[in-house]
Short mmCIF file of C-alpha atoms in Angstrom, two decimals:
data_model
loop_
_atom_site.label_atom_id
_atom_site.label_comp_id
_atom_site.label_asym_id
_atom_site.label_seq_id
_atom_site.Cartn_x
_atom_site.Cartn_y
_atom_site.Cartn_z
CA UNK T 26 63.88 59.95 19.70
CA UNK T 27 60.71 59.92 21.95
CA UNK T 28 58.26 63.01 20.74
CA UNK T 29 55.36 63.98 23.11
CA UNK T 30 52.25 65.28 20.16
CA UNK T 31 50.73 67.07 23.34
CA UNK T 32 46.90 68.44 23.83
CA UNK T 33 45.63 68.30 19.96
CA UNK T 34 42.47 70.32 19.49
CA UNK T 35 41.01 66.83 18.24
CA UNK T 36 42.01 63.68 17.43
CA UNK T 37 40.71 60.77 15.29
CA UNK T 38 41.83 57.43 17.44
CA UNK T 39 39.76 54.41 17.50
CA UNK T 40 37.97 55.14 14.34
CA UNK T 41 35.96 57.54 16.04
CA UNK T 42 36.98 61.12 17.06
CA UNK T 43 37.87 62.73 20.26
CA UNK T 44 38.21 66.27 20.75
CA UNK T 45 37.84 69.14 23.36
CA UNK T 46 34.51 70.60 21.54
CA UNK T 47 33.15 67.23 21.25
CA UNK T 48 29.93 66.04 22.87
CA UNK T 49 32.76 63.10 24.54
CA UNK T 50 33.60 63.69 28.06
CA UNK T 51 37.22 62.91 27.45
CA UNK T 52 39.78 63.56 24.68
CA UNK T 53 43.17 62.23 23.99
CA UNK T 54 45.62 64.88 25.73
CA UNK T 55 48.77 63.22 23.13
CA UNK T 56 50.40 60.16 21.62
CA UNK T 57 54.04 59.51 22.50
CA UNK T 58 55.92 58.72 19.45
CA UNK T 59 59.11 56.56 19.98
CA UNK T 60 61.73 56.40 17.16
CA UNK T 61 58.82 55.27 14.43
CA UNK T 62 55.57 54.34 16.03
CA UNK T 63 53.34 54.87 18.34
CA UNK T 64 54.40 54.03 22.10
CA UNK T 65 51.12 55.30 24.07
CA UNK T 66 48.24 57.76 24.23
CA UNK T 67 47.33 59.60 26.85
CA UNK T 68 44.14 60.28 28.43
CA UNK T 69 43.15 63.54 30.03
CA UNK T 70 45.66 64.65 32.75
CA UNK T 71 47.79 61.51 31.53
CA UNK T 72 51.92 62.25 31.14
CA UNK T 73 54.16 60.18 29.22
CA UNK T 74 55.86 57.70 31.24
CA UNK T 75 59.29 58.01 29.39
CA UNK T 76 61.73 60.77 28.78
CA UNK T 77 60.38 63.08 25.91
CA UNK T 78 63.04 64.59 23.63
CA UNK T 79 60.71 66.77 21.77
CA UNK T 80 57.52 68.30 22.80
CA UNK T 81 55.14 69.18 19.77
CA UNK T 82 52.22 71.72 21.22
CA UNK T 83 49.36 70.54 18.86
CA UNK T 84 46.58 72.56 20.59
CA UNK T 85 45.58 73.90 17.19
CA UNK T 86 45.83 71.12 14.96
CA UNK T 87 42.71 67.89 14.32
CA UNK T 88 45.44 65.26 14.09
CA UNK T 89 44.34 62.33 12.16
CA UNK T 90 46.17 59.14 11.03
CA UNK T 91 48.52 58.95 7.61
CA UNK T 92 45.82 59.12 5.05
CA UNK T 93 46.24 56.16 2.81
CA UNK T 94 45.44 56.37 -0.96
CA UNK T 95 44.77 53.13 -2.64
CA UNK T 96 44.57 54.01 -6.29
CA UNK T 97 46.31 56.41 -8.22
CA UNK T 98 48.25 56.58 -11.86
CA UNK T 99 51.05 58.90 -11.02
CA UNK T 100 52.01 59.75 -14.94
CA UNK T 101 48.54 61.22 -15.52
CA UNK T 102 49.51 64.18 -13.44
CA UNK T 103 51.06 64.78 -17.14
CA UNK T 104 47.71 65.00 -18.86
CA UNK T 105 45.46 67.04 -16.35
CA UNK T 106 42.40 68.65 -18.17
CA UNK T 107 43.82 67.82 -21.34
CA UNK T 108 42.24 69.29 -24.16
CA UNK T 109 41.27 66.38 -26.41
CA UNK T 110 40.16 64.23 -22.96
CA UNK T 111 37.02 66.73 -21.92
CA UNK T 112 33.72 65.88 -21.65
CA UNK T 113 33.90 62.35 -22.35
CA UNK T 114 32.87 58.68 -20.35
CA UNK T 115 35.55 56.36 -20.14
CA UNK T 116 36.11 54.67 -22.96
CA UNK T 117 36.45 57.14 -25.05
CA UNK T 118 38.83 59.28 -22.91
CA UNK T 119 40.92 56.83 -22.64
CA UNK T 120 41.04 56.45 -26.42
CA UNK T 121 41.92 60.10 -26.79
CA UNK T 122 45.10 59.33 -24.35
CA UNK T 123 46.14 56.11 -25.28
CA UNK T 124 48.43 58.14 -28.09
CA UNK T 125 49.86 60.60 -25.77
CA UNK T 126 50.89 58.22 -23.16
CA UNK T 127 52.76 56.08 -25.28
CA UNK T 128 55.39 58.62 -25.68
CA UNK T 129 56.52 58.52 -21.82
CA UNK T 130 59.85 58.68 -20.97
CA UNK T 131 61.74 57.59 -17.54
CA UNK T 132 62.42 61.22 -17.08
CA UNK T 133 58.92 62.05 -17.04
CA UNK T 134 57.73 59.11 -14.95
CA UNK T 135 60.54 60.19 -12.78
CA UNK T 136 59.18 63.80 -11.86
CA UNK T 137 55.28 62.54 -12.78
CA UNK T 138 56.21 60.60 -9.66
CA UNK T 139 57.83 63.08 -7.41
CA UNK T 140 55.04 65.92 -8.16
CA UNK T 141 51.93 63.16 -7.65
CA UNK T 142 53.83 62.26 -4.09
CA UNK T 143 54.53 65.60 -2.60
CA UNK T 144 50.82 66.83 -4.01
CA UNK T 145 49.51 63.63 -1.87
CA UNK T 146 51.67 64.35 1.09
CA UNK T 147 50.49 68.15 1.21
CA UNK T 148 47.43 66.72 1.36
CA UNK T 149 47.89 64.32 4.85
CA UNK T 150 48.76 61.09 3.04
CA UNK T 151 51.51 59.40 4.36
CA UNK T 152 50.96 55.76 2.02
CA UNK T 153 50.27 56.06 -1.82
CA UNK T 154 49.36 52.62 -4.17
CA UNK T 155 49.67 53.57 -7.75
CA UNK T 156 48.73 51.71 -10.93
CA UNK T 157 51.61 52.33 -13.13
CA UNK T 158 50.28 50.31 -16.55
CA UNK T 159 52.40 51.63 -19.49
CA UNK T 160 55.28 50.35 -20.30
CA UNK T 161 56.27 51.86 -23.49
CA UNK T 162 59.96 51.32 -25.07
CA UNK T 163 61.22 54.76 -24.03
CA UNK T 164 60.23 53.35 -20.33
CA UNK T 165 60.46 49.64 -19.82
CA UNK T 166 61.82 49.90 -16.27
CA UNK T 167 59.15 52.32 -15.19
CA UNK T 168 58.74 50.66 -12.04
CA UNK T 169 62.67 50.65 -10.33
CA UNK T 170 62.45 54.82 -12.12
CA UNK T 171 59.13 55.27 -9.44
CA UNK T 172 61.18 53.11 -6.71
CA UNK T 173 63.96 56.12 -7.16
CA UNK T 174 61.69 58.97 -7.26
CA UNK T 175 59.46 57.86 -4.00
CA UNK T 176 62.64 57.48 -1.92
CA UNK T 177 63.44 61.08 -2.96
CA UNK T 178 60.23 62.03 -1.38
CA UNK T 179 59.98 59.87 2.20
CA UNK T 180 56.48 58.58 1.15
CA UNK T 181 54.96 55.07 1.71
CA UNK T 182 54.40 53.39 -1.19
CA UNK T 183 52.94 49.87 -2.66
CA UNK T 184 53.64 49.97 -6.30
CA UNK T 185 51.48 47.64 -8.86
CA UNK T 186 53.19 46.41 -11.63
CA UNK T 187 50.19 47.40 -14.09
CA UNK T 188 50.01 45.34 -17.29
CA UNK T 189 48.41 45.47 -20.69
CA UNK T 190 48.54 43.22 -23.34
CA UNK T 191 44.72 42.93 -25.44
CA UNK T 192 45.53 45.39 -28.05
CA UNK T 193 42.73 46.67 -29.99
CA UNK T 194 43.44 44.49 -33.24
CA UNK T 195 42.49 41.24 -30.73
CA UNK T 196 38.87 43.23 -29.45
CA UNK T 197 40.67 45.04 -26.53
CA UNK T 198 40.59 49.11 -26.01
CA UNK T 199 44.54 49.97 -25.79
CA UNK T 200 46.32 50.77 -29.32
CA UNK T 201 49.40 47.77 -29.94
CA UNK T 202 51.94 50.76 -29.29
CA UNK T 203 50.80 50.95 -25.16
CA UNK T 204 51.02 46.77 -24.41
CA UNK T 205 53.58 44.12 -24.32
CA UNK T 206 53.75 40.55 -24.88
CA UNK T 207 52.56 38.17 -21.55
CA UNK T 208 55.88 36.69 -21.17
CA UNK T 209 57.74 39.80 -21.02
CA UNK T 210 54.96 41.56 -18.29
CA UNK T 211 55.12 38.11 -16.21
CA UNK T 212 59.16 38.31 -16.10
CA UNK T 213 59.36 41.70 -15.27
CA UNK T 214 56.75 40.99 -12.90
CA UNK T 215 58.53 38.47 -11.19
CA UNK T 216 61.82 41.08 -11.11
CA UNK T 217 60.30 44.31 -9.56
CA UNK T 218 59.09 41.79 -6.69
CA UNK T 219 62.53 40.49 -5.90
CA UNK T 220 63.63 43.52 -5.86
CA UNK T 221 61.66 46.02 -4.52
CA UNK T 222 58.92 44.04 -2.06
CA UNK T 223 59.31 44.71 1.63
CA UNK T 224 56.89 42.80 3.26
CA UNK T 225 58.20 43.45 6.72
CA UNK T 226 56.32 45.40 9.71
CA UNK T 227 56.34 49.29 8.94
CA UNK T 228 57.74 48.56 5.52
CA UNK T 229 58.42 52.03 2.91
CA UNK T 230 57.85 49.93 -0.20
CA UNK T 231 55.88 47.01 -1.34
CA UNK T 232 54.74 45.53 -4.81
CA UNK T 233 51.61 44.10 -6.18
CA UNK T 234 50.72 42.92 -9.29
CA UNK T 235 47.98 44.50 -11.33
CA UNK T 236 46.66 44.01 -14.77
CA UNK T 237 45.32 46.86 -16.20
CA UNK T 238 41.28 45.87 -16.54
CA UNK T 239 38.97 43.43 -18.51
CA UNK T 240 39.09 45.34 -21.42
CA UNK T 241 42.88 45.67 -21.68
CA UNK T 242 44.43 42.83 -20.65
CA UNK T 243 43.99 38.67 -21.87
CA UNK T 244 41.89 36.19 -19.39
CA UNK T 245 45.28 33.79 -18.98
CA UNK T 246 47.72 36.67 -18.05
CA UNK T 247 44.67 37.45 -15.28
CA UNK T 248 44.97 33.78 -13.74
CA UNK T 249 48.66 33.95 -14.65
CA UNK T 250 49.55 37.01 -12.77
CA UNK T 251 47.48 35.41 -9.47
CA UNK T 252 49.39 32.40 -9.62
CA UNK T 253 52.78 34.53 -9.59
CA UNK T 254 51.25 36.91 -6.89
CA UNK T 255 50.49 33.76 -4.44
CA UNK T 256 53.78 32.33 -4.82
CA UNK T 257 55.58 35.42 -4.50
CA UNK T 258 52.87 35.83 -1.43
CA UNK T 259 51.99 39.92 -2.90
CA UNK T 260 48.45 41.20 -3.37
CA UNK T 261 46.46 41.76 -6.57
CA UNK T 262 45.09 45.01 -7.79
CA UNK T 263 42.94 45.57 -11.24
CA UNK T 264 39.94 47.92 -12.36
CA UNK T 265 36.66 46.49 -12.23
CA UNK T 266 32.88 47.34 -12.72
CA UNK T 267 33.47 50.73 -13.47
CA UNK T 268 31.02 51.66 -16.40
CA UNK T 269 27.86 50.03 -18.23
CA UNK T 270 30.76 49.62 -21.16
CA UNK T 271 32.54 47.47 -19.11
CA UNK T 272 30.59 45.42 -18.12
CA UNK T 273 28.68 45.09 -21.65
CA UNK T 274 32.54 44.63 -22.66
CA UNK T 275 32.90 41.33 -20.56
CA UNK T 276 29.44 40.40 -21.39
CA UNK T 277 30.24 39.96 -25.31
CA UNK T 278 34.08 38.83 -25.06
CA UNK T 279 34.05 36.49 -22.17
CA UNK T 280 29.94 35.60 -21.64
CA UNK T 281 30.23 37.17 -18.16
CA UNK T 282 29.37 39.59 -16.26
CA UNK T 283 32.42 41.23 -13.73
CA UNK T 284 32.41 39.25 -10.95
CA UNK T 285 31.89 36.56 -12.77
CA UNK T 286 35.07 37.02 -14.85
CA UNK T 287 36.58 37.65 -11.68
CA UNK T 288 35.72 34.47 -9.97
CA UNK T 289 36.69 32.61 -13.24
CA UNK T 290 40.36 33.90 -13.61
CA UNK T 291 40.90 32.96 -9.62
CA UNK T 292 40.56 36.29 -7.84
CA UNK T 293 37.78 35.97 -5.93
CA UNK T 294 40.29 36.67 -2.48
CA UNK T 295 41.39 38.66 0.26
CA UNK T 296 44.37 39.17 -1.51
CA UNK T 297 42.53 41.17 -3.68
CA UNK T 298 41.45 45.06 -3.70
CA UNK T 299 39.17 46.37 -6.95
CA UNK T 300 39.39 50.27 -8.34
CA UNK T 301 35.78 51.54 -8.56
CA UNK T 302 33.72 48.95 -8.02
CA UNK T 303 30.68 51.08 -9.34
CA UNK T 304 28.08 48.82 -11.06
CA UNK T 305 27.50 45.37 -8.63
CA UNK T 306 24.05 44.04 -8.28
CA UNK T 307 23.32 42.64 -4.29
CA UNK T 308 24.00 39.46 -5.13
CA UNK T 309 27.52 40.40 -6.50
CA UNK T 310 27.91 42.67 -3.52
CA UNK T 311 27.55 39.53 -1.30
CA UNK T 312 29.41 37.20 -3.20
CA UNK T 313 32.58 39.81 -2.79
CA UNK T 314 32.28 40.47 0.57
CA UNK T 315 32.68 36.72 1.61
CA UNK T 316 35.23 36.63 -0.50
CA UNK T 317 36.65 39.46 1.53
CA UNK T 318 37.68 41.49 -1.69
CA UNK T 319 38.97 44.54 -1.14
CA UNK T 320 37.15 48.00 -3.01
CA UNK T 321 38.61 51.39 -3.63
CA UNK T 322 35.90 54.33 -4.05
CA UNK T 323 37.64 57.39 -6.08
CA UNK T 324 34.33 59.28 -6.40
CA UNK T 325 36.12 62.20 -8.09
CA UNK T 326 37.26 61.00 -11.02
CA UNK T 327 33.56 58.61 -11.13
CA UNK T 328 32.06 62.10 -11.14
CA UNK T 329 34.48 63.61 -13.71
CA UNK T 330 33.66 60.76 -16.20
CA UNK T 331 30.11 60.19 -15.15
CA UNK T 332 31.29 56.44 -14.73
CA UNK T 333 28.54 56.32 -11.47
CA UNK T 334 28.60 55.81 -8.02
CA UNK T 335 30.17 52.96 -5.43
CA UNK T 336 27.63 51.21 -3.11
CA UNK T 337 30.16 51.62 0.12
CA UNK T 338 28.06 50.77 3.16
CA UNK T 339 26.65 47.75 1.44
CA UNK T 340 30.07 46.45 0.55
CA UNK T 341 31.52 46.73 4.48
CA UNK T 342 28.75 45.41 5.33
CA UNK T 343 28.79 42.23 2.77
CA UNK T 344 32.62 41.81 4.48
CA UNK T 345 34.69 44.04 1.97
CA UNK T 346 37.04 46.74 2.84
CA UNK T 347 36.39 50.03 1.29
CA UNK T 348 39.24 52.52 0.95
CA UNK T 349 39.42 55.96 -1.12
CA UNK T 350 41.74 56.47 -3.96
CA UNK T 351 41.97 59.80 -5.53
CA UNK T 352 42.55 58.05 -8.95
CA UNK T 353 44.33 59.01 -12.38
CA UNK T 354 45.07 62.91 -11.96
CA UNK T 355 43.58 62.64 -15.85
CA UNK T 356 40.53 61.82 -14.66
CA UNK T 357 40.22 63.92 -10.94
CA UNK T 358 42.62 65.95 -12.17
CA UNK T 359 43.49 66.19 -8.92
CA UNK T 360 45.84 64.00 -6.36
CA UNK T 361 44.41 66.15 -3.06
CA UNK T 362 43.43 62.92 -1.00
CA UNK T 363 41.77 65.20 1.83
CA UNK T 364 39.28 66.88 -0.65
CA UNK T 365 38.96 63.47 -1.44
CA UNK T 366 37.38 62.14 1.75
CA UNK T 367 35.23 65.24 1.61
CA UNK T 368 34.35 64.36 -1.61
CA UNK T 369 33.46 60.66 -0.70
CA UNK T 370 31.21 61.76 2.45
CA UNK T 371 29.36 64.13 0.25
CA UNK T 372 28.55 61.77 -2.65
CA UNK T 373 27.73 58.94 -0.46
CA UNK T 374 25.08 61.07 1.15
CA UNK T 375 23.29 61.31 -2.54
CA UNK T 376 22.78 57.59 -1.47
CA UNK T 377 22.47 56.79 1.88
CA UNK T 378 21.35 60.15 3.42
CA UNK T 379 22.97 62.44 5.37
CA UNK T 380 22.37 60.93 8.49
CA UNK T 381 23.35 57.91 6.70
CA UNK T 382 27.22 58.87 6.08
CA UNK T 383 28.95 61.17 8.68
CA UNK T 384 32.39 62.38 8.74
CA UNK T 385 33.41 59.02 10.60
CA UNK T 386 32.42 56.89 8.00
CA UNK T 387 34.50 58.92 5.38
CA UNK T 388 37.60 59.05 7.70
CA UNK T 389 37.18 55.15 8.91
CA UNK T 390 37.68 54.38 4.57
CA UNK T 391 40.33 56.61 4.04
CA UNK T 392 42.63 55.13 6.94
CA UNK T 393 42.23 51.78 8.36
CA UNK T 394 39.75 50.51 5.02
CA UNK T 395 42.49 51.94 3.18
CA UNK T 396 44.80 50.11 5.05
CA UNK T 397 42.88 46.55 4.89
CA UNK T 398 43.06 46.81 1.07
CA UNK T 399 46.41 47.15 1.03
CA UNK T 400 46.52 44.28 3.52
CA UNK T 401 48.69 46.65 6.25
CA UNK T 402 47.99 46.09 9.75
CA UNK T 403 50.68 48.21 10.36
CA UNK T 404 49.41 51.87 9.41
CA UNK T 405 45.98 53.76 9.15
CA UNK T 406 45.34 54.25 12.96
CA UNK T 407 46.53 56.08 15.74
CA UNK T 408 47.08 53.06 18.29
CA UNK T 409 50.28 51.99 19.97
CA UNK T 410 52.45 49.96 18.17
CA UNK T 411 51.22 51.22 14.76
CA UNK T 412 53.52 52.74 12.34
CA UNK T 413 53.91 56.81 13.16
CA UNK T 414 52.47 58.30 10.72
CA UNK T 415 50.23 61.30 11.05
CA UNK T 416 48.77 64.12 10.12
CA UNK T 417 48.17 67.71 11.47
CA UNK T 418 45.51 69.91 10.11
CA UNK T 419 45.04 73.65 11.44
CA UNK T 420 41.80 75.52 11.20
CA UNK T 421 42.75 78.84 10.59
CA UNK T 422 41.98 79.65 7.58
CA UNK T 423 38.49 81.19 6.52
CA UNK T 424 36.61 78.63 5.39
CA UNK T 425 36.59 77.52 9.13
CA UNK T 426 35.78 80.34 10.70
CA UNK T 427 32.72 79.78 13.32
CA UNK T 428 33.24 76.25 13.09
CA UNK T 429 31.96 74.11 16.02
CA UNK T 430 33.40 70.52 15.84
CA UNK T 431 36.39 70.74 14.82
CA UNK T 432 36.95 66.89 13.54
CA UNK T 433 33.65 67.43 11.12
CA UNK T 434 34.91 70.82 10.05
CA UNK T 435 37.80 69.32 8.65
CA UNK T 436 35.44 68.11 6.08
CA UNK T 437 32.67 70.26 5.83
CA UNK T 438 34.37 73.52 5.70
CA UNK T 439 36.94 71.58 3.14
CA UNK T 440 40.36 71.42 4.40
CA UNK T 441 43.03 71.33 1.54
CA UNK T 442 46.53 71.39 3.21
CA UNK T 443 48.16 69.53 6.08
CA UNK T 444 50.20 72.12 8.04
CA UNK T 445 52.38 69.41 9.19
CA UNK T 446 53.23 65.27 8.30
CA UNK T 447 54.64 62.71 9.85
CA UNK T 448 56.10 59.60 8.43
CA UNK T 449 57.66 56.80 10.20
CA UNK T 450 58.08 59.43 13.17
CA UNK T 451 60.15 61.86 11.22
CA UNK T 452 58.57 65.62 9.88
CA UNK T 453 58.19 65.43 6.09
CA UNK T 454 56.33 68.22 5.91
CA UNK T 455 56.62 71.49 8.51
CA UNK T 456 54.03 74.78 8.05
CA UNK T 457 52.68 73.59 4.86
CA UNK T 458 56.11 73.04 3.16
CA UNK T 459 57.88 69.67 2.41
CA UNK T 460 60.99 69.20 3.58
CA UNK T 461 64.28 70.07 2.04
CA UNK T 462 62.28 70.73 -1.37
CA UNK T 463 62.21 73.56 -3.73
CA UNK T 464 58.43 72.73 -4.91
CA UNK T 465 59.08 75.36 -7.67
CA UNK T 466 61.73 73.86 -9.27
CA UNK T 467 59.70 70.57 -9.07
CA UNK T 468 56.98 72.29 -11.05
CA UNK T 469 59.04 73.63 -13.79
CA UNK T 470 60.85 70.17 -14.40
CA UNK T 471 57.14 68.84 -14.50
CA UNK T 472 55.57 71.27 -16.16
CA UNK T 473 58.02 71.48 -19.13
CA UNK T 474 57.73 67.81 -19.29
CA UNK T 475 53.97 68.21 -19.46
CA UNK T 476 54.54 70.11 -22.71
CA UNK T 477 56.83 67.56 -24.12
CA UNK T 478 54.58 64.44 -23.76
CA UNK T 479 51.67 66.44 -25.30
CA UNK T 480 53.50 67.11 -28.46
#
């Protein structure tokens, strides 16, 4: 099917933005979308040159690409603002949820899953990497149970095989009842990749492997786990330099600081994308972006904690990819990845100035730096021959009212919603709804398992 997205109000192409009330003397007038990508956009006056089987009048939507979201821990949408978790840095909330989340289930992974998904595509994203890292015995195929419940929702999805295994009787963080044994992690590793990796052009699902952090997993299943990603040719994912305690942590069990550790345990690659990222000094900062490492700014959840903030404009311009992650909905307590880029504009501003950051800079991470981390060259940009996936904001709601630019209001006036989706050229979500979902039955079945896990 060929479908003609005709005369947006703006449009974000290029990784800069085009729109009728810009200061730009032209504006995209559409993007032709044949069966699932992008076939051509049209400049002003410009018609399609095939046959259009559906017309979609956009004239009062900002169209942007598929957001991408490059962290996430879809179970925690289990344990938001949980009681005994307030008010507390990192280490010690996760101490106070260790216990809980050893008592998952695959039924709750299943619909922990579903409800983090549809939340994310609500919110405009259209590809979702999450950090799944518990493995308890209720749930030791967690993994092929999140395969099931992303196909249920039409999402994108790279799914890291998360790891633990330095309990706290050895001088790690995690209680024994949350890890397993190396050999059993590296098999099941080496599964979930034969069976669920799609490396191919506009693929729906891919895997990567990801050991939890310093603090929570051994220095040989770190080089272990990058020897089995290279010769199963997937990327690497892992938590790094996210609080003062962490990095004391690696100080006084490996002698190192970080980066360091990283270099040591052979990830120091483009293979490889880092959550947080917070606490690099400049000569780090250089050493990663030659590297070409990957980093993944969730500056909710760093504000939540008070774990600090992400240098992002140094990293790009070291050579690193920055992307936005709305992170653990334990920690954001939220999986809203548009509030999330307004989020990320706002705190980078605290660093760089407000001339420093603009709306560009924010939208530029969340879709094609998004997309670099995950190593897609497929998705996060409206160009032809990239995957279709897009996303339609309206601004008619109050909070925009009186707004001028239409592309910035999208993030200063805070836009929450996407009235409509598109994945792989097909609607998953129409007027604010997903499709062919009862979102109310969905949060029952989540919220009663909510109540279960936190008993």
């Amino acid at each position: 099917m060929n479908i003609w997205i005709k005369n947006p109000l703006a449009i974000f192409v290029g990784g800069s933005g085009n729109g009728k009330n810009s200061d730009k003397n032209e504006y995209a007038e559409g993007v032709v979308i044949k069966d699932n990508k992008i076939l051509e956009i049209l400049s002003l006056d410009e018609k399609p040159s095939v046959r259009v089987d559906q017309i979609f009048d956009a004239s009062e939507h900002v169209v942007l690409p598929g957001l991408i979201n490059t962290h996430h821990h879809f179970y925690q949408t289990l344990t938001r603002a949980f009681p005994d978790a307030l008010n507390k840095e990192l280490f010690p909330w996760l101490k106070s949820l260790y216990p809980v989340w050893a008592g998952l289930n695959e039924e709750m992974i299943h619909v922990s899953t579903r409800l983090a998904s549809v939340e994310l595509l609500l919110s405009g994203c259209t590809t979702a990497a999450d950090h799944h890292y518990i493995f308890p015995e209720a749930a030791r195929e967690a993994l092929d149970v999140q395969v099931d419940a992303i196909n249920t929702v039409g999402i994108r999805a790279t799914l890291t095989r998360g790891s633990m295994s330095l309990g706290e009787d050895e001088g790690g963080l995690p209680p024994r009842n949350t890890i397993q044994t190396e050999d059993a992690i590296l098999a099941d590793c080496d599964r979930v990749i034969a069976q669920h990796h799609d490396a191919s052009e506009g693929s729906m699902m891919q895997v990567a492997l990801a050991p939890c952090s310093p603090f929570s997993v051994t220095e040989d299943l770190m080089k272990q786990s990058a020897i089995l990603a290279r010769e199963k040719k997937v990327r690497l994912h892992t938590h790094l330099a996210e609080t003062h305690d962490e990095n004391d942590f690696c100080m006084k069990i490996f002698g190192v600081r970080p980066v360091d550790y990283l270099e040591r345990v052979g990830w120091m690659s483009d293979d490889v994308w880092l959550a947080h990222g917070i606490h690099f000094n400049d000569e780090e900062i250089t050493r990663l972006g030659k590297a070409k490492v990957g980093v993944t700014h969730c500056p909710s959840s760093n504000m939540v904690l008070g774990s600090g903030q992400c240098r992002t404009l140094d990293l790009e311009k070291a050579g690193c990819p920055v992307g936005l992650g709305v992170d653990g909905s334990a920690s954001s307590d939220c999986s809203n990845l548009i509030q999330e880029v307004r989020q990320a504009m706002l705190l980078q501003r605290l660093h760089y100035g407000s001339a420093g950051v603009t709306h560009f800079d924010a939208l530029r991470w969340v879709t094609k730096g998004s997309a670099q981390c995950l190593g897609r060259d497929d998705i996060g940009e409206i160009a032809v021959g990239k995957q279709a996936d897009l996303a339609f904001f309206k601004l008619d709601e109050i909070r925009f009212s009186g707004a001028g630019d239409p592309l910035a209001a999208l993030l200063l006036c805070g836009a929450h919603t996407a009235d409509r989706v598109m994945v792989a050229g097909e609607w998953k979500v129409i007027d604010g709804e997903v499709v062919d979902l009862d979102i109310a039955e969905l949060m029952v079945e989540h919220t009663n398992a909510s109540k279960e896990l936190a008993r």
